[in-house]
Short mmCIF file of C-alpha atoms in Angstrom, two decimals:
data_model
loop_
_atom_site.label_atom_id
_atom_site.label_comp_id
_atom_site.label_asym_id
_atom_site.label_seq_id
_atom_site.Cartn_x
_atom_site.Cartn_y
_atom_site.Cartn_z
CA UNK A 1 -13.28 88.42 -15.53
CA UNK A 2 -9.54 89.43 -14.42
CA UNK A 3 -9.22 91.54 -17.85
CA UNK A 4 -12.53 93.26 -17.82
CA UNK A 5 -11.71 94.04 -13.25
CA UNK A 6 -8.37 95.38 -14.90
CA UNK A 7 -9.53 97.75 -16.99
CA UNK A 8 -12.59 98.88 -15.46
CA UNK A 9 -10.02 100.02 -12.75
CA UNK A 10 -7.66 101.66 -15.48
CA UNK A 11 -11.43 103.59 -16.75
CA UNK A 12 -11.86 104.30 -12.91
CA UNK A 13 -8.02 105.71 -12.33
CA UNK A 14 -8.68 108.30 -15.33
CA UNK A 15 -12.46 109.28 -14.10
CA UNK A 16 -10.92 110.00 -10.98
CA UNK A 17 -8.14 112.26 -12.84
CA UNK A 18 -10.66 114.08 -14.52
CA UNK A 19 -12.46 115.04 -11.30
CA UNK A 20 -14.82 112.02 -10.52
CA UNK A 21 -18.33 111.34 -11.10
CA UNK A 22 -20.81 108.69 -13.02
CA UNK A 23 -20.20 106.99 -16.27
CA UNK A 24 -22.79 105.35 -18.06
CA UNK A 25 -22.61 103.12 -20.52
CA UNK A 26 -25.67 100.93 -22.32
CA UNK A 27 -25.29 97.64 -24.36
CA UNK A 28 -26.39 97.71 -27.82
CA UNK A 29 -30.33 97.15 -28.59
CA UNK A 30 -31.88 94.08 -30.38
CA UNK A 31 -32.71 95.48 -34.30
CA UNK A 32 -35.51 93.78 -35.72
CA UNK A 33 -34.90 92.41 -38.99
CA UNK A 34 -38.11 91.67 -40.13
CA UNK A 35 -41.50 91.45 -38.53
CA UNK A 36 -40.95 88.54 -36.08
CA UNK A 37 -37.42 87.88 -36.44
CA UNK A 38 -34.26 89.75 -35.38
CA UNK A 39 -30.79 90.13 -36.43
CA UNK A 40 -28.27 88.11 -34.70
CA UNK A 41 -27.15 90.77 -31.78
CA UNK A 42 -23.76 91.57 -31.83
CA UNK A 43 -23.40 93.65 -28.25
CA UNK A 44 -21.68 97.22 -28.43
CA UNK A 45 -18.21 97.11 -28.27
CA UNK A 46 -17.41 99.81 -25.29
CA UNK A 47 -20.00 98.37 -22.78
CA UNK A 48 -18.35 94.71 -23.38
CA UNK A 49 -14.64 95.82 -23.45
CA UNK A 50 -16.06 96.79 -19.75
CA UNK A 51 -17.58 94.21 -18.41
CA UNK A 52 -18.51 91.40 -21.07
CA UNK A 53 -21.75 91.01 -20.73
CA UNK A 54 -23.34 89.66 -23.45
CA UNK A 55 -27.33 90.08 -23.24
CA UNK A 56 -29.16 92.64 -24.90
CA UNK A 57 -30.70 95.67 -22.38
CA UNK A 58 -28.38 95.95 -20.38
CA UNK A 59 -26.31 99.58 -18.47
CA UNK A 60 -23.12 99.30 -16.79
CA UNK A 61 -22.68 102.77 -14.29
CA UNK A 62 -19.48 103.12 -12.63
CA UNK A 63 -19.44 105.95 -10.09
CA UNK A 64 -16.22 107.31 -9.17
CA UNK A 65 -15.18 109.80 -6.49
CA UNK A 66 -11.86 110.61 -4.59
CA UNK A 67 -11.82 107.70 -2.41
CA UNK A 68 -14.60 105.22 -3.79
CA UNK A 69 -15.64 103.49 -6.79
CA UNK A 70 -18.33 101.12 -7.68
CA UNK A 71 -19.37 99.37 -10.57
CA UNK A 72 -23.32 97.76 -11.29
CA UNK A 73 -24.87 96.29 -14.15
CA UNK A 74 -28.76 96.87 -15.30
CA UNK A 75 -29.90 94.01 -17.12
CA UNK A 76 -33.16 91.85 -17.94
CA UNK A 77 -34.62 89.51 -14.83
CA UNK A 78 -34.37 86.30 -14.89
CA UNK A 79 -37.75 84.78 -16.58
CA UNK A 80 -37.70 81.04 -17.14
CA UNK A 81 -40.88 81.19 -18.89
CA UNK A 82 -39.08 83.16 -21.80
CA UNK A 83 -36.09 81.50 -21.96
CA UNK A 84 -37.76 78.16 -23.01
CA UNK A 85 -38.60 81.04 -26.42
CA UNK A 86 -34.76 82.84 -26.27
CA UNK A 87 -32.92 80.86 -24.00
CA UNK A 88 -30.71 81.62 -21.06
CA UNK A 89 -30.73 84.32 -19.22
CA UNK A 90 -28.21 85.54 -16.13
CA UNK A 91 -30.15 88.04 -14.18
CA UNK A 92 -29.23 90.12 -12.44
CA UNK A 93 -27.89 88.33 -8.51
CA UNK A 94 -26.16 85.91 -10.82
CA UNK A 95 -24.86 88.47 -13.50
CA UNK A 96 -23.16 90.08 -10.22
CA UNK A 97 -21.51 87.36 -9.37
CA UNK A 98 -20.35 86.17 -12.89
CA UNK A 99 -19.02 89.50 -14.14
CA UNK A 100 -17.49 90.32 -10.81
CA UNK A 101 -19.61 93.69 -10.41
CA UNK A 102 -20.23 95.18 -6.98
CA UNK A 103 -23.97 95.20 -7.23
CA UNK A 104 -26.63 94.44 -10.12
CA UNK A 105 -30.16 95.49 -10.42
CA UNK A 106 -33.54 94.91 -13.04
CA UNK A 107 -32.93 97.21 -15.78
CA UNK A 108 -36.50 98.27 -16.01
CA UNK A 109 -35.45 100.04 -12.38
CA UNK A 110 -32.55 102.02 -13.97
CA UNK A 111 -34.46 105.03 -14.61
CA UNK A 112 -35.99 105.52 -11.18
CA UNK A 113 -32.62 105.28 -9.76
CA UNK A 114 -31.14 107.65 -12.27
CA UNK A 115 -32.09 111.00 -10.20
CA UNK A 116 -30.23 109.52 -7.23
CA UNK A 117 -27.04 108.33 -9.16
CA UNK A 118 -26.48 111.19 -10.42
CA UNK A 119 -27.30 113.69 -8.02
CA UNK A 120 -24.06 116.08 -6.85
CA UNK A 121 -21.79 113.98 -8.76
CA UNK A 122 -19.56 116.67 -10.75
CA UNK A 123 -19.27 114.99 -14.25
CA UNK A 124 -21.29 112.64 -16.52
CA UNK A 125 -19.76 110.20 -18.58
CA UNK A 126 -21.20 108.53 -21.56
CA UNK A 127 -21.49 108.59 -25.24
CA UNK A 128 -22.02 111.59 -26.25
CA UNK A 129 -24.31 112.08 -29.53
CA UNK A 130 -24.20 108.50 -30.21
CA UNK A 131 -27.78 107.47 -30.15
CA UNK A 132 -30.41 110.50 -30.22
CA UNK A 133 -32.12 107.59 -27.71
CA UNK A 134 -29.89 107.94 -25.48
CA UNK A 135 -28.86 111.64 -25.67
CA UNK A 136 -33.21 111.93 -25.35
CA UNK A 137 -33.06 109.60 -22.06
CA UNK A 138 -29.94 111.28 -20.44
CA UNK A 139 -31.51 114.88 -20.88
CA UNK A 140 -34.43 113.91 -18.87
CA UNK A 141 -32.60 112.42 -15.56
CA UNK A 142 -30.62 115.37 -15.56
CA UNK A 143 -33.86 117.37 -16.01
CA UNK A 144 -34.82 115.35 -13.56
CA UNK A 145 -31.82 116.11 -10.78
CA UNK A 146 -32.19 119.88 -11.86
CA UNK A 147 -35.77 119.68 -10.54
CA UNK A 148 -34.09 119.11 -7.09
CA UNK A 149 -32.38 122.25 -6.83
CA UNK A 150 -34.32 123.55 -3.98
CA UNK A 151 -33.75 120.50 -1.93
CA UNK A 152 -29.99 121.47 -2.17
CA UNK A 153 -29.18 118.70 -4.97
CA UNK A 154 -27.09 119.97 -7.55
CA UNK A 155 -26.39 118.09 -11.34
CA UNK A 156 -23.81 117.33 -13.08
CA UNK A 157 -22.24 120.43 -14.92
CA UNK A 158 -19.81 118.47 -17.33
CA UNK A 159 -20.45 115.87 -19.58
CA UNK A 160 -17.69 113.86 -20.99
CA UNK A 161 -17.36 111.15 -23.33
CA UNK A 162 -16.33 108.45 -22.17
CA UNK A 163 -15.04 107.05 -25.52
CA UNK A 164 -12.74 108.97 -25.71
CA UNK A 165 -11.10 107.57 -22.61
CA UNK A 166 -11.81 104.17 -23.10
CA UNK A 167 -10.48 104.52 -26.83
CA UNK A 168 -7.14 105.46 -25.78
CA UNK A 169 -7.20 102.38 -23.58
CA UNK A 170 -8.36 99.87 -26.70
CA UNK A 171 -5.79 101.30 -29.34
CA UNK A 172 -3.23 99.42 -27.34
CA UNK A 173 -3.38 95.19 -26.92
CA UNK A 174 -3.52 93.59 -23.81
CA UNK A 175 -2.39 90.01 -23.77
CA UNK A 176 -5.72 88.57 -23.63
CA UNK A 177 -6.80 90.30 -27.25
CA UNK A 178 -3.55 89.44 -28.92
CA UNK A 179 -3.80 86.33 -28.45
CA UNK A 180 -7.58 86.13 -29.91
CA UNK A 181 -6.26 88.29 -32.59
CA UNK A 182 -3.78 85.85 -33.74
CA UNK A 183 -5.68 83.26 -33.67
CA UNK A 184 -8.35 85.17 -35.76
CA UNK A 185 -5.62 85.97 -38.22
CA UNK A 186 -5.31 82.20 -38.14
CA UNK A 187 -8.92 81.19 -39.09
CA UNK A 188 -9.21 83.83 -41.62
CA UNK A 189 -6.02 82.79 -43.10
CA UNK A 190 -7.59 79.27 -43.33
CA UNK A 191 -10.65 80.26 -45.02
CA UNK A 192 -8.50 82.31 -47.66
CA UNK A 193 -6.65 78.89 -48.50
CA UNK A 194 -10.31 77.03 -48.54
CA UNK A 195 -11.08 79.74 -51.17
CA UNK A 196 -8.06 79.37 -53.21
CA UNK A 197 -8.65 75.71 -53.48
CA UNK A 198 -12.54 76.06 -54.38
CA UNK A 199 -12.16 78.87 -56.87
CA UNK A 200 -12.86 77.64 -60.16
CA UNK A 201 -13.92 78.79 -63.63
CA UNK A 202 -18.06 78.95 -63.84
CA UNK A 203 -18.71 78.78 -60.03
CA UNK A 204 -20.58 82.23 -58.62
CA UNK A 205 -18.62 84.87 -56.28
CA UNK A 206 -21.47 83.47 -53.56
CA UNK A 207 -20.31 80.11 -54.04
CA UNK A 208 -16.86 80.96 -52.62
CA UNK A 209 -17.97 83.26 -50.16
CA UNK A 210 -19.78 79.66 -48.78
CA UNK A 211 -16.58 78.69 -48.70
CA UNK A 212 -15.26 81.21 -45.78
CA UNK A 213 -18.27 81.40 -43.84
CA UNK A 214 -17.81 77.33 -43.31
CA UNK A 215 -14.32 77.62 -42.45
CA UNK A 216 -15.16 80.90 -40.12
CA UNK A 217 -17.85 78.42 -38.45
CA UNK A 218 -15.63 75.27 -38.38
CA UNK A 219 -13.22 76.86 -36.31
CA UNK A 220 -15.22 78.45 -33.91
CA UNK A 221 -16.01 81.73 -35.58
CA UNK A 222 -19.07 83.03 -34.28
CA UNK A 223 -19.26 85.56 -37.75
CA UNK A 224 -18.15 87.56 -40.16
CA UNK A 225 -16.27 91.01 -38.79
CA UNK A 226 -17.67 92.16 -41.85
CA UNK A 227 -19.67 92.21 -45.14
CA UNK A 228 -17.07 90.05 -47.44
CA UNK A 229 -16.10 91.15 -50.72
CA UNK A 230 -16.07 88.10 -52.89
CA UNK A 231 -15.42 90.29 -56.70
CA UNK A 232 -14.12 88.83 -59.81
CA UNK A 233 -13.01 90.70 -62.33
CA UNK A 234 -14.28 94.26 -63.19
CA UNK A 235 -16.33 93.77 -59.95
CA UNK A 236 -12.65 94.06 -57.68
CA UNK A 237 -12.94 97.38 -58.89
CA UNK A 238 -15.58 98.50 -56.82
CA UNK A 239 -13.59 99.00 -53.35
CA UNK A 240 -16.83 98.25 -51.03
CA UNK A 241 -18.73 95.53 -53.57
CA UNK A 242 -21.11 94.01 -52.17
CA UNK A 243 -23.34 91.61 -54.36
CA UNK A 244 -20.97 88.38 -54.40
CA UNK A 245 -23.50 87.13 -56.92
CA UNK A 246 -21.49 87.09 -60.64
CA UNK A 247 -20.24 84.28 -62.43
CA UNK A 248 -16.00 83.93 -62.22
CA UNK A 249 -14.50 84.22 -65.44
CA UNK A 250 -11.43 82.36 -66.82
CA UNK A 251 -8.67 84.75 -67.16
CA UNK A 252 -10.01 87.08 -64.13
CA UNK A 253 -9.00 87.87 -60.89
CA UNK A 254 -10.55 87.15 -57.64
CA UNK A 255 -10.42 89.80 -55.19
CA UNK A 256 -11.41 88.43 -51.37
CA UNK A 257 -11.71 91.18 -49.37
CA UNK A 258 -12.88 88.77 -45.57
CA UNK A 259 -12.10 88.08 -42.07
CA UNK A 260 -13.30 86.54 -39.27
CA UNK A 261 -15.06 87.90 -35.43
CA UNK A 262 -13.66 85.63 -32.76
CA UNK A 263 -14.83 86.03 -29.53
CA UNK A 264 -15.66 89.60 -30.58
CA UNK A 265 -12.09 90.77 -32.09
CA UNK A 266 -12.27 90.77 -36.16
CA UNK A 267 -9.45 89.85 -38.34
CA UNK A 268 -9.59 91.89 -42.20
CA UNK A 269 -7.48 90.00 -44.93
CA UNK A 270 -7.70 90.43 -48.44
CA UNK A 271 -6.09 88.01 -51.11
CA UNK A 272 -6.25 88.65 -54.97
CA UNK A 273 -5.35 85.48 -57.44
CA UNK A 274 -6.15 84.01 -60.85
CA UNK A 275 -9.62 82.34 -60.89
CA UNK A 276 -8.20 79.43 -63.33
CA UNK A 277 -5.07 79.08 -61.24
CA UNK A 278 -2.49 81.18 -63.46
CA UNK A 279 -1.52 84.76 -63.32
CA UNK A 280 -1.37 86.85 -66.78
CA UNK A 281 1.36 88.50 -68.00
CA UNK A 282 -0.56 91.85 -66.72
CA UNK A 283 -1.64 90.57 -63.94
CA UNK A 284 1.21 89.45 -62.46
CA UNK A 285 2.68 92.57 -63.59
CA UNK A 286 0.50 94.79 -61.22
CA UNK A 287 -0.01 92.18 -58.49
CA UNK A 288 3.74 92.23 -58.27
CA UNK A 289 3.85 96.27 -57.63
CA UNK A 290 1.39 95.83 -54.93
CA UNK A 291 3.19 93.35 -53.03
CA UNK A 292 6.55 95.31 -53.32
CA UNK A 293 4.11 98.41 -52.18
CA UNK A 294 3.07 95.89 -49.35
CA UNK A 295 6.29 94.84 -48.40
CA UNK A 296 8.00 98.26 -48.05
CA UNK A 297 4.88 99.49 -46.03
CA UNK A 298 5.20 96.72 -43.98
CA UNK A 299 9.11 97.26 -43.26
CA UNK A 300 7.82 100.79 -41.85
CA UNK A 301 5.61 99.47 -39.78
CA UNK A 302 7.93 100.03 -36.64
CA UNK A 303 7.73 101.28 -33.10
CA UNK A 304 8.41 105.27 -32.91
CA UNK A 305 7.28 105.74 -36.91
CA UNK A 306 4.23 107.37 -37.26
CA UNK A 307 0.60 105.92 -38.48
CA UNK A 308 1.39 107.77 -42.01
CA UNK A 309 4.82 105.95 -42.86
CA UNK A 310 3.51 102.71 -44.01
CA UNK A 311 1.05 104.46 -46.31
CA UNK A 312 3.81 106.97 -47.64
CA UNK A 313 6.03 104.07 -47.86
CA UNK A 314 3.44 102.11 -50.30
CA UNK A 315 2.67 105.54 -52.47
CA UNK A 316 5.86 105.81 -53.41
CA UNK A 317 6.38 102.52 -54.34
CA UNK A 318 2.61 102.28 -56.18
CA UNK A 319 3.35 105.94 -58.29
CA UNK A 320 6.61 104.57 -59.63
CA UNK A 321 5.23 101.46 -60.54
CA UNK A 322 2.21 103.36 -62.33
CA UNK A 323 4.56 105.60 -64.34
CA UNK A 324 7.17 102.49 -65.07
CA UNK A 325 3.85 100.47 -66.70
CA UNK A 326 2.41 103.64 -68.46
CA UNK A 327 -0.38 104.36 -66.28
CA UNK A 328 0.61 108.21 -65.47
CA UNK A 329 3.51 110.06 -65.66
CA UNK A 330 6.32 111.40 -63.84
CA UNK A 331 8.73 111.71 -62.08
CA UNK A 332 7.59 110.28 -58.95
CA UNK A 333 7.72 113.12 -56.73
CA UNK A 334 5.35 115.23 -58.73
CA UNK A 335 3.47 112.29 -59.83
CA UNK A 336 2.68 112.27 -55.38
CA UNK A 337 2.59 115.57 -54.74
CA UNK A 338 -0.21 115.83 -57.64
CA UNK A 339 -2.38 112.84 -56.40
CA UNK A 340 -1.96 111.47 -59.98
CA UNK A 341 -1.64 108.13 -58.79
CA UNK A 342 -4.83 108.94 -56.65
CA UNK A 343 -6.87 107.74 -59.74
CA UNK A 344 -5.59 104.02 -59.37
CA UNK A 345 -5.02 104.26 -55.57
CA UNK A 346 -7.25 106.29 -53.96
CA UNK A 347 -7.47 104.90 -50.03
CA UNK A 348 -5.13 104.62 -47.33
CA UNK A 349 -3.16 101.71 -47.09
CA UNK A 350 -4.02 101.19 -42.73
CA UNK A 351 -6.79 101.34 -40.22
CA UNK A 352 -6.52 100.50 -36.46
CA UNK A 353 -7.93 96.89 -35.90
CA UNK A 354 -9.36 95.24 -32.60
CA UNK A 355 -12.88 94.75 -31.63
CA UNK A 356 -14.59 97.40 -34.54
CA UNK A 357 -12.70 96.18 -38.03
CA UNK A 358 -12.15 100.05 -38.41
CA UNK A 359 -11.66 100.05 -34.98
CA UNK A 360 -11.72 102.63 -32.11
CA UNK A 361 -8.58 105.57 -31.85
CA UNK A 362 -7.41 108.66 -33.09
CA UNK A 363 -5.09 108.67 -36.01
CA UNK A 364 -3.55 111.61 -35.52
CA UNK A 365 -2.03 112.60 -31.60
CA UNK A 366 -4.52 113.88 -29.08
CA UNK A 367 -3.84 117.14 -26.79
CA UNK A 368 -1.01 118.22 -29.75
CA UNK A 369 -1.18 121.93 -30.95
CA UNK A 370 -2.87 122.73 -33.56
CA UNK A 371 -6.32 121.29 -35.09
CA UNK A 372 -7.65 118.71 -38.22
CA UNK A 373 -4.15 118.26 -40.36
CA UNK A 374 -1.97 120.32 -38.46
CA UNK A 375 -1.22 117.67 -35.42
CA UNK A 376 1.30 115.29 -36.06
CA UNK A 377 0.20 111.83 -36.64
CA UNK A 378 0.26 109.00 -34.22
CA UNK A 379 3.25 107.30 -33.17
CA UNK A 380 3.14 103.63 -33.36
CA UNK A 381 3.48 101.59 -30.64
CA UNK A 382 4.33 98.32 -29.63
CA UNK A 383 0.52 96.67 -28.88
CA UNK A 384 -1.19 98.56 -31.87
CA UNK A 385 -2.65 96.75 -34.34
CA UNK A 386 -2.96 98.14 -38.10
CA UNK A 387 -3.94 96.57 -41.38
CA UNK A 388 -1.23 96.78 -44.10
CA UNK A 389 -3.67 97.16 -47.93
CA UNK A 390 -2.15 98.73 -50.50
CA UNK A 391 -3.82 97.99 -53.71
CA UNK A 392 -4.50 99.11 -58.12
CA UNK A 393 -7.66 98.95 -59.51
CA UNK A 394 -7.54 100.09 -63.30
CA UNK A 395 -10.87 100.48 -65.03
CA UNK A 396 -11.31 100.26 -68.71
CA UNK A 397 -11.08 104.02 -70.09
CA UNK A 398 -9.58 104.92 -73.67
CA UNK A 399 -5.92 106.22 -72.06
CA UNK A 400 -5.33 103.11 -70.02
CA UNK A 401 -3.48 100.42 -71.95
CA UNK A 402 -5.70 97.86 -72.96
CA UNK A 403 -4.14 94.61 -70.64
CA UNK A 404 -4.40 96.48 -68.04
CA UNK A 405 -8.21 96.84 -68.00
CA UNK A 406 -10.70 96.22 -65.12
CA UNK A 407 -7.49 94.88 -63.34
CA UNK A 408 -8.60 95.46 -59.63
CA UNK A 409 -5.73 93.83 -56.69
CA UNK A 410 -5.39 94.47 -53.36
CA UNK A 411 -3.55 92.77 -50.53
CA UNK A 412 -3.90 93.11 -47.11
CA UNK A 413 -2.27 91.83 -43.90
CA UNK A 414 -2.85 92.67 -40.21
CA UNK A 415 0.30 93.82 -38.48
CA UNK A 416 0.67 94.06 -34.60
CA UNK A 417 3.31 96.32 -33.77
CA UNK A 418 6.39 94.76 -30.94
CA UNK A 419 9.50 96.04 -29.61
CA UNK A 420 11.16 95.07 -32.66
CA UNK A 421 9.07 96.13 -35.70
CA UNK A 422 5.94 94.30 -36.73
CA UNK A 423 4.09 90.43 -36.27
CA UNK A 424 1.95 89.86 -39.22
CA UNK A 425 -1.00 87.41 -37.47
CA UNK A 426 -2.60 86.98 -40.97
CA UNK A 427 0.52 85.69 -42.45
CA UNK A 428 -0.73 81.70 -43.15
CA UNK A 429 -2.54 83.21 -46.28
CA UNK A 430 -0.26 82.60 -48.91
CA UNK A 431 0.10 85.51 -50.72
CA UNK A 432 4.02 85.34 -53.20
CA UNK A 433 2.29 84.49 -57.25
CA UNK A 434 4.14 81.47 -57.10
CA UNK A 435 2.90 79.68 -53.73
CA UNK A 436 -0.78 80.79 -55.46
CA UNK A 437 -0.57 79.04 -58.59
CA UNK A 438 0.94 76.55 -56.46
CA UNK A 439 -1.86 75.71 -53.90
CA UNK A 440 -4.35 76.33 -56.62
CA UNK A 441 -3.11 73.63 -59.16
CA UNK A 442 -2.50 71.26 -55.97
#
């Protein structure tokens, strides 16, 4: 609990800097899935980064003021009848003790106690406008401090949200994330290889997406970090596909578009590669320009360049490529400044990556001049961690040249960002034509 002490204190230090006063902060809800089952609960990301406790209806509320803090959990009672149903439950003397919390308290008494907690402090902090349930339930305790007034109780007058703040602090690694980051990379990359090895003409997209979901388990995977994209052929044309359910061709690509959740950080790795084991002509043709795209994107993915490089980096090397194979025309420059090659490329090459596969952070600086476009983007950072993806997807149409048709290839990496340029944790996945055929005739 060392980490989660850590940074509740760093979430404290910048309350306090703001003026003081109570955040709030609720664990996700249970979502029924049908009508007597639910889906398996994945907790919400801020309230665990905080204190890491995993059961469903729960609050963490840290008050904060110029010379005090403190720090206590609502969650469920402990009921040994239902457990024998849902299993264990911590309650809440023992969740005190376990999450190193300064007091903890029956959930169902949270809103009774809400008047109290937040009376005269000068600022509320919590998710603002993320839940109308929650907006709904914060509205009435401050109704219900308000309805003090006479008593000489005053509300708070600013509310804040806290996401913000604890955003800044998850856009840069800690030690403890890195290193379940890597070794997420490290599974994922496994379960690419698995799927290289059980891709076959004849066999169904689902039938390989079996094949990463048992190596994700295997290893200690808890789940996906996301829906995976298992499309062959036309299908890796479709940049969010989601049936997995089509037969693989011979002579198609496989796009794999997966990563892994470990211990509640996600890895996001895609690998494109013959389904019979042997790149076309064409195909090697265009999954060559995206891994020179990749490569040069990767090379400036450095501390001190900005979030935009990498991406810029790629474009250039993508639109020359396009024009060189007939795809649009030039020169370059124009071909860019047009969005020509936009038709064949049309999504950033990076997204921050942590505990949310698009995870938490702005993209551009906060507190610069200026508004939308007109601030500067990030600086990188060592600690950061962005995916690297360029990728071409060419749909059949009458002024495309016909080998190039419902061609779709994308390759992504995840890159943490160090003193001296960039790690790539995802980099066990073979991804060079060669070591592909390679592995896949093997």
């Amino acid at each position: 609990m060392q980490v989660q002490i850590a940074r509740r204190a760093r979430l404290i230090e910048r309350m306090r800097a703001a003026g003081g006063g109570i955040a709030v902060l609720f664990n996700a809800p249970e979502v029924a899935r049908n009508r007597d089952s639910h889906y398996p609960y994945r907790w919400d990301s801020y309230f665990y980064y905080l204190c890491a406790f995993p059961e469903p209806e729960a609050a963490l509320v840290i008050s904060v003021d110029a010379t005090s803090a403190r720090a206590e959990l609502y969650c469920r009672e402990k009921d040994e009848a239902r457990e024998i149903w849902d299993g264990f439950r911590f309650g809440p003397d023992a969740a005190r003790e376990a999450f190193a919390l300064d007091a903890a308290h029956p959930i169902g008494e949270l809103d009774a106690r809400a008047t109290s907690l937040l009376a005269d402090r000068p600022a509320l902090f919590y998710a603002l406008g993320a839940e109308d349930s929650i907006d709904a339930r914060i509205a009435r305790w401050l109704a219900g401090v308000r309805a003090q007034a006479r008593t000489g109780v005053s509300a708070p007058t600013r509310a804040i949200d806290v996401r913000a703040i604890v955003d800044e602090m998850r856009l840069v690694k800690d030690a403890h994330e890195i290193d379940l980051m890597r070794r997420a990379g490290t599974i994922s990359a496994a379960a690419h290889l698995r799927a290289m090895r059980a891709c076959a003409p004849g066999r169904h997209e689902y039938e390989v997406e079996a094949e990463l979901l048992h190596e994700f388990r295997r290893n200690g995977s808890q789940s996906p970090a996301y829906g995976s994209i298992v499309a062959g052929g036309r299908n890796a044309c479709v940049l969010h596909y989601r049936d997995n359910a089509a037969q693989l061709r011979d002579g198609d690509l496989l796009l794999i578009d997966a990563g892994c959740e470990l211990d509640g950080y996600a890895s996001d790795i895609t690998r494109t590669f013959p389904v019979n084991g042997a790149f076309s002509a064409a195909q090697r043709e265009l999954y060559e320009l995206v891994l020179a795209a990749q490569a040069a994107a990767i090379e400036a993915t450095q501390p001190g360049a900005r979030f935009i490089d990498p991406h810029d980096a790629a474009v250039r090397v993508l639109a020359q490529g396009m024009i060189d194979c007939g795809l649009i025309e030039g020169p370059r420059d124009a071909a860019i400044e047009s969005g020509a090659y936009k038709r064949f490329y049309m999504h950033r090459t990076s997204h921050w990556l942590g505990m949310d596969v698009h995870d938490c952070g702005e993209y551009r600086e906060p507190g610069e001049p200026g508004t939308g476009e007109s601030r500067p983007w990030r600086v990188l950072r060592p600690g950061m961690v962005l995916t690297i993806e360029p990728g071409i997807y060419v749909q059949a149409a009458d002024d495309v040249p016909e080998r190039y048709h419902d061609i779709g290839i994308r390759i992504e990496d995840d890159a943490l960002v160090t003193t001296a340029g960039c790690e790539i944790l995802s980099r066990d996945a073979p991804k060079a034509p060669g070591d592909i055929e390679a592995l896949m005739r093997g």
